[in-house]
Coordinates of C-alpha atoms and ligand atoms in Angstrom, one line a residue:
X1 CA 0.0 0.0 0.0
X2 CA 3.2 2.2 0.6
X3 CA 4.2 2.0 -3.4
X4 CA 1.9 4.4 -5.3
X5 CA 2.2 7.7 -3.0
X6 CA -1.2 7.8 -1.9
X7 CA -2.3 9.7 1.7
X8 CA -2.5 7.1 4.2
X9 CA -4.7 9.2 6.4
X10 CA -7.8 8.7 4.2
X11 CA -10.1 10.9 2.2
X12 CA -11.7 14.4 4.0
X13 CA -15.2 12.4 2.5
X14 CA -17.1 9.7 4.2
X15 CA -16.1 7.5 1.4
X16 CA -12.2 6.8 1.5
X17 CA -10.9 7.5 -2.1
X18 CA -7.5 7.8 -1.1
X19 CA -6.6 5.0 -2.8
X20 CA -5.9 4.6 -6.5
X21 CA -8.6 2.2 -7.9
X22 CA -8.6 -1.4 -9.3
X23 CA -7.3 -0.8 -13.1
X24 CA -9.1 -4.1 -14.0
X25 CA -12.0 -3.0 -11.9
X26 CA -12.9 -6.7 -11.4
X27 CA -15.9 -6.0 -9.0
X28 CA -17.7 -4.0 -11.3
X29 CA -17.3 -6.1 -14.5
X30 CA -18.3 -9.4 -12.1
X31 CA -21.4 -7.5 -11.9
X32 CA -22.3 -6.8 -15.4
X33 CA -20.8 -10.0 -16.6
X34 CA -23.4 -11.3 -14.2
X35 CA -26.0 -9.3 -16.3
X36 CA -24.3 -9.1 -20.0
X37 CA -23.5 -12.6 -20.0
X38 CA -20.0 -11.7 -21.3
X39 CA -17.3 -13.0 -19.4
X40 CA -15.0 -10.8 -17.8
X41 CA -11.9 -11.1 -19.6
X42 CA -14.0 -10.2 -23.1
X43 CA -15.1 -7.4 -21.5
X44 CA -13.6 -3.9 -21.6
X45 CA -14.4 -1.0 -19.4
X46 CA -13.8 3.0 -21.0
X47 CA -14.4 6.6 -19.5
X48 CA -17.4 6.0 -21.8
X49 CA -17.4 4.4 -24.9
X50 CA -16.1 7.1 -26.4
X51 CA -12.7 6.2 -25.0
X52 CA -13.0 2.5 -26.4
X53 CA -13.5 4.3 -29.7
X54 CA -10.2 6.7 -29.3
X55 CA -8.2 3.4 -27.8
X56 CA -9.5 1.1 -31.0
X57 CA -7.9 3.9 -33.5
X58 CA -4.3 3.9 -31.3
X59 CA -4.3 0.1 -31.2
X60 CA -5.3 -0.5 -34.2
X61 CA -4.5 1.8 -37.2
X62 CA -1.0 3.6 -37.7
X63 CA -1.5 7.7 -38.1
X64 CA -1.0 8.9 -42.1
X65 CA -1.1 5.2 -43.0
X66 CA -4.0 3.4 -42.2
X67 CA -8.2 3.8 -43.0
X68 CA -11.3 3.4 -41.6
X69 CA -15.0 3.1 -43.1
X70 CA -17.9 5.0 -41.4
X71 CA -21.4 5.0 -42.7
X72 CA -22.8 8.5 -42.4
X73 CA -25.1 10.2 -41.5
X74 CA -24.4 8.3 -38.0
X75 CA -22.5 8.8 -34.8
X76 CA -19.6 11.9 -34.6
X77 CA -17.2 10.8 -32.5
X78 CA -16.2 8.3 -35.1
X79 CA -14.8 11.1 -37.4
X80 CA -13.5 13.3 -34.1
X81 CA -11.6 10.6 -33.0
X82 CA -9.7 9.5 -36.6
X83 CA -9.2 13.2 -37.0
X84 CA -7.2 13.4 -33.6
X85 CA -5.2 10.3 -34.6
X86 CA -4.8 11.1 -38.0
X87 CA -6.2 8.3 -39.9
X88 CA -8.2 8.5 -43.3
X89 CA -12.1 8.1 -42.8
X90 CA -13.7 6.6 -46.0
X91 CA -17.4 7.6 -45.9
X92 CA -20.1 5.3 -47.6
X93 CA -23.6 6.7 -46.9
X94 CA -25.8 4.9 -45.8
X95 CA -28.8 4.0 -48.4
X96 CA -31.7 5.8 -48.9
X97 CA -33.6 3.3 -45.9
X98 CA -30.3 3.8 -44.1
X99 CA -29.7 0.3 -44.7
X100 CA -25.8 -0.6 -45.4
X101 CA -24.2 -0.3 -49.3
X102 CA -22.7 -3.2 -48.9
X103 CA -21.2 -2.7 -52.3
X104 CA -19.7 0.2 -52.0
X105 CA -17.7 -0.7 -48.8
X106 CA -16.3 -3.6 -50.3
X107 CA -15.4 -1.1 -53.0
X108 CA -13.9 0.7 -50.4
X109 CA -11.8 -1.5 -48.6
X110 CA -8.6 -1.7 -49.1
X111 CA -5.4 -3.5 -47.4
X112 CA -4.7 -0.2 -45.0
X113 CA -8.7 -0.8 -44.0
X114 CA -8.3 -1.5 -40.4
X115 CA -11.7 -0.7 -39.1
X116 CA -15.6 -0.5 -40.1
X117 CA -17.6 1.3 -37.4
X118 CA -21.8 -0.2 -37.7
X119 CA -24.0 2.2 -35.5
X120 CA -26.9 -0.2 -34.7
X121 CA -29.3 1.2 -33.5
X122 CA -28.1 4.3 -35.6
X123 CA -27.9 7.8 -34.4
X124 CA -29.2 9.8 -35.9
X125 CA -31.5 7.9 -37.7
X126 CA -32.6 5.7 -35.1
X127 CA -33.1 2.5 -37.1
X128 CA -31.1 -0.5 -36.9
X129 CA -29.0 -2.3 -39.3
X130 CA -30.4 -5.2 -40.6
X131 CA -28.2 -8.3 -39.1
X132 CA -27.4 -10.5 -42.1
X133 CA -25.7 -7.4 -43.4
X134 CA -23.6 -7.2 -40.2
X135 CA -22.8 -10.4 -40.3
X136 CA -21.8 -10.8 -44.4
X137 CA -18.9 -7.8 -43.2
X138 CA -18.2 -10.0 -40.3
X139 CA -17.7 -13.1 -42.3
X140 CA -15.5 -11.3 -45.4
X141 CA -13.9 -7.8 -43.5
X142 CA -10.7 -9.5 -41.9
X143 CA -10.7 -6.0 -39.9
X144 CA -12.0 -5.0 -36.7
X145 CA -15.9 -4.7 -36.8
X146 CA -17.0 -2.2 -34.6
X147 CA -21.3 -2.4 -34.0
X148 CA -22.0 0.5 -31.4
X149 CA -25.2 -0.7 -29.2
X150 CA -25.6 2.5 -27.8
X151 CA -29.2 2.1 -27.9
X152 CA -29.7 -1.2 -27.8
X153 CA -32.0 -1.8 -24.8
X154 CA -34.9 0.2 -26.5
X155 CA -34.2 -2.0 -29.8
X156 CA -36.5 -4.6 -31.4
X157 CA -33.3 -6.5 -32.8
X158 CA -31.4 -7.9 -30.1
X159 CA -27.9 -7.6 -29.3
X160 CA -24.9 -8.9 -31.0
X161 CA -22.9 -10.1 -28.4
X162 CA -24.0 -13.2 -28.4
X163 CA -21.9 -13.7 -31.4
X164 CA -18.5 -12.7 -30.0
X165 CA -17.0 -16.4 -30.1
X166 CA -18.2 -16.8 -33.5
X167 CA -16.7 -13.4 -34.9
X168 CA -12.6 -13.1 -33.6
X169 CA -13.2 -9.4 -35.1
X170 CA -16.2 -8.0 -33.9
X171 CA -16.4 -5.1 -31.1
X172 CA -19.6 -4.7 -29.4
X173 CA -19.9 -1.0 -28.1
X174 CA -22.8 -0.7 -25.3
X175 CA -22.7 2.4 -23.0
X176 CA -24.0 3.1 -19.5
X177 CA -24.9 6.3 -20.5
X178 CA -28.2 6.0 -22.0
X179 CA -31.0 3.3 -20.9
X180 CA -29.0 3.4 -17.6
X181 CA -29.0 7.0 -17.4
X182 CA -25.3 7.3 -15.8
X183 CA -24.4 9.7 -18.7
X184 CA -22.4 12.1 -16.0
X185 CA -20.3 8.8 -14.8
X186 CA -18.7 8.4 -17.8
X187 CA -18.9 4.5 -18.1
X188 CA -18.8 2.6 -21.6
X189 CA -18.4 -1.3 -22.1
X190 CA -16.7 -3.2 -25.2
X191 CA -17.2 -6.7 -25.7
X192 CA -14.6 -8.4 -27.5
X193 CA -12.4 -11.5 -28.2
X194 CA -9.6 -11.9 -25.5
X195 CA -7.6 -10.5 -28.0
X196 CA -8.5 -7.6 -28.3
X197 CA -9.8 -7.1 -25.2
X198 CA -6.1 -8.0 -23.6
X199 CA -4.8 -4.7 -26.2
X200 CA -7.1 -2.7 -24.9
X201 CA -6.2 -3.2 -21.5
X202 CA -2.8 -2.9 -22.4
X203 CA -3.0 0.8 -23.8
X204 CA -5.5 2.3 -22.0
X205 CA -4.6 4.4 -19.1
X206 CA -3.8 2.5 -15.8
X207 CA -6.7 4.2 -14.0
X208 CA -9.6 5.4 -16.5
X209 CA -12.6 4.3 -14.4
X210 CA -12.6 6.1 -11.0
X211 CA -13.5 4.8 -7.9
X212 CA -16.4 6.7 -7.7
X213 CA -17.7 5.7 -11.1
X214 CA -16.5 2.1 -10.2
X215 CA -19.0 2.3 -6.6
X216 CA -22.1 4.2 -8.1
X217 CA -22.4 2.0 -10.9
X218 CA -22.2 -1.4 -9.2
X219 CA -24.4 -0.3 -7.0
X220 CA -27.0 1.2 -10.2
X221 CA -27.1 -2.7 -11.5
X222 CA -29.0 -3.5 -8.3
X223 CA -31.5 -1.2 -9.7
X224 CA -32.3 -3.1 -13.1
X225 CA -35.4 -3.4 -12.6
X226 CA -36.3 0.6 -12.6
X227 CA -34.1 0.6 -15.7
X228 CA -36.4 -1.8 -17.4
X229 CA -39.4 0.0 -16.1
X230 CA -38.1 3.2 -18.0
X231 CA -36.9 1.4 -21.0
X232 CA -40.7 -0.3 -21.4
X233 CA -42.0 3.5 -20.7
X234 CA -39.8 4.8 -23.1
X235 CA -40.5 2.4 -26.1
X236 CA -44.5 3.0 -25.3
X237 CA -44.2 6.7 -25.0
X238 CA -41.8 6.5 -28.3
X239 CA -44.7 4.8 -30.6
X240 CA -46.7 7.1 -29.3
X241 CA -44.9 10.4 -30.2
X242 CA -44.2 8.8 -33.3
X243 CA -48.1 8.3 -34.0
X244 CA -49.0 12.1 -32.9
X245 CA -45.7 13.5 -35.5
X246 CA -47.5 11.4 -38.6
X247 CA -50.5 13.2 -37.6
X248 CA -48.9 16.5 -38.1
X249 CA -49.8 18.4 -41.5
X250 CA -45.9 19.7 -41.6
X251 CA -44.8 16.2 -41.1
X252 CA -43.8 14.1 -44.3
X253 CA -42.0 10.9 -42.9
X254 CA -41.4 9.6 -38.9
X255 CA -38.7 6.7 -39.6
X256 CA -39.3 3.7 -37.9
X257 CA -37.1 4.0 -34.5
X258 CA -35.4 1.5 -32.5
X259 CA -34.0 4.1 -30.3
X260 CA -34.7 6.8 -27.6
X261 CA -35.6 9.2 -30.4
X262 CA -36.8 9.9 -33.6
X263 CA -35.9 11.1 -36.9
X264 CA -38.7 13.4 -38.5
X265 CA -39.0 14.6 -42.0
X266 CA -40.8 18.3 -42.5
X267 CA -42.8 19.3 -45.5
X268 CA -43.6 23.1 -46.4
X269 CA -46.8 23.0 -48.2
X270 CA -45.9 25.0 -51.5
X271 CA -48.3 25.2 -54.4
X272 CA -49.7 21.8 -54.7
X273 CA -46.6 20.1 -53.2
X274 CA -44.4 19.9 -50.2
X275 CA -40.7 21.1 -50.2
X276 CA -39.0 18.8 -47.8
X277 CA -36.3 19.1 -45.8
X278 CA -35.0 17.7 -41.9
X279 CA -36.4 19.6 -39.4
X280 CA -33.5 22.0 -38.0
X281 CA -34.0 21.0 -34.1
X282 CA -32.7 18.5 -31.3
X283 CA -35.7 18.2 -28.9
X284 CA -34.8 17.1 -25.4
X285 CA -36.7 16.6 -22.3
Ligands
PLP301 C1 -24.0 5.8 -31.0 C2 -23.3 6.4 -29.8 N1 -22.3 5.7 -29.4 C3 -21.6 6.2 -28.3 C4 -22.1 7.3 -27.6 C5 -21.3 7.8 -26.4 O1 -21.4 7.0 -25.4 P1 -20.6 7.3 -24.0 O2 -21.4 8.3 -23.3 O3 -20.5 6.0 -23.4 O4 -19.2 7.8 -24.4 C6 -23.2 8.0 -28.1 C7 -23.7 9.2 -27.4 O5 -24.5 9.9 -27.8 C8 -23.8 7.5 -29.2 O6 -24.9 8.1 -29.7

């Protein structure tokens, strides 16, 4: 206890946090392995997923060398992050149901393709990606597969990590910052082959979960069952507002949604038809 520097008198909290926390933070992942499924050494823990997305770039492309394929219109940090460690982002856009274009991103792979990020449920379109379509870039990408389930719990689909010993190369993304509603903890999980997992671990910095975040959130998965009561709420209240936005003159299209929002179209009435367009606002609660 004398080799890290800490103050041996304690914490002025109630809590001690003198001490540095468990880098493998083994507690914590026993307890969502316990939920997930997943066991512990294929599981990875961020300071949100967002920092499983930044480690995934530095372990697995080289800077001015390397590429990566993102399916837009879909999540930002995908592009922030291969900005900050230089690397080449090849766009395909997603199809006109958002579905993938599985052609073009063959056409776009090439041998400096290290990853394909798959938003499922997308944001911000909300839909998800149909599964055989995941799993034909599973079965012929030799890269890292990266299928973000952000948004998973409100989803009709159901998750993909039940096919992490089948795929060596697939990266399930799942966040406690959403159905959980821990956003301010900053706590993301990636599911993973040991692999990669064991790289992860390696790179990441000794200490990126807090002891804080490590204690509030074993004690929130005692709570699952008010986070399923607000997932059911949310899905029912979702169809809903959904329902009431078709209803709206000005509204051309609601897109079916698997997530905790929904993408609109808008429609001027001009003449005898409707100029669309998106309409230009977030709406939060
Ligand atoms: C698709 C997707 N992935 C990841 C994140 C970020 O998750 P985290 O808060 O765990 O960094 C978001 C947040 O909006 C998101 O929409």
């Amino acid at each position: 206890f004398l080799d890290a520097n800490e103050n041996s008198y304690g914490s002025p909290l109630p809590a001690n946090y003198n001490r540095y926390p468990d880098p493998l933070q083994l507690d914590l992942k026993d307890a969502i392995s316990k939920i997930k499924g997943v066991p512990i050494e294929n599981t990875f823990l961020g300071n949100g997923s967002d920092e499983a997305i930044d480690l995934l770039y530095r372990a697995f492309c080289n800077p001015g060398k390397d590429n990566v394929i993102i399916l837009p219109p879909t999540y930002g940090m995908y592009e922030v992050s291969a900005n900050i460690n230089d690397v080449e982002i090849r766009k395909v856009s997603l199809l006109p149901n958002f579905q993938l274009d599985l052609e073009k991103i063959a056409e776009s792979i090439d041998k400096n393709t290290k990853i394909i990020f798959i938003c499922s449920p997308n944001n911000p379109t909300g839909n998800s990606i149909n599964r055989e379509d995941i799993e034909t870039i599973l079965t012929n990408f030799k890269g890292i597969v990266v299928v973000d389930e952000a948004y998973i719990n409100y989803a009709r689909q159901k998750t993909f990590i039940q096919e992490l010993t089948e795929y060596g190369n697939l990266v399930v993304l799942q966040t406690f910052s959403k159905a959980w509603g821990l956003a301010a903890l900053r706590l993301g999980m990636a599911f993973s082959s040991r692999k990669v997992i064991d790289v992860l671990n390696k790179i990441k910095p000794p200490y990126n979960i807090n002891q804080a975040t490590q204690d509030l959130a074993f004690e929130a998965l005692k709570n699952i069952d008010q986070v399923n009561t607000w997932i059911k709420e949310t899905v029912t209240e979702r169809e809903r507002l959904s329902i009431e936005l078709n209803a709206l003159n000005i509204v051309t299209k609601v897109y079916l949604s698997d997530a905790n929002f929904i993408l609109a179209r808008n429609g001027l009435r001009i003449g005898n038809g409707y100029q669309s367009g998106w309409f230009g606002y977030i709406i939060k609660s």
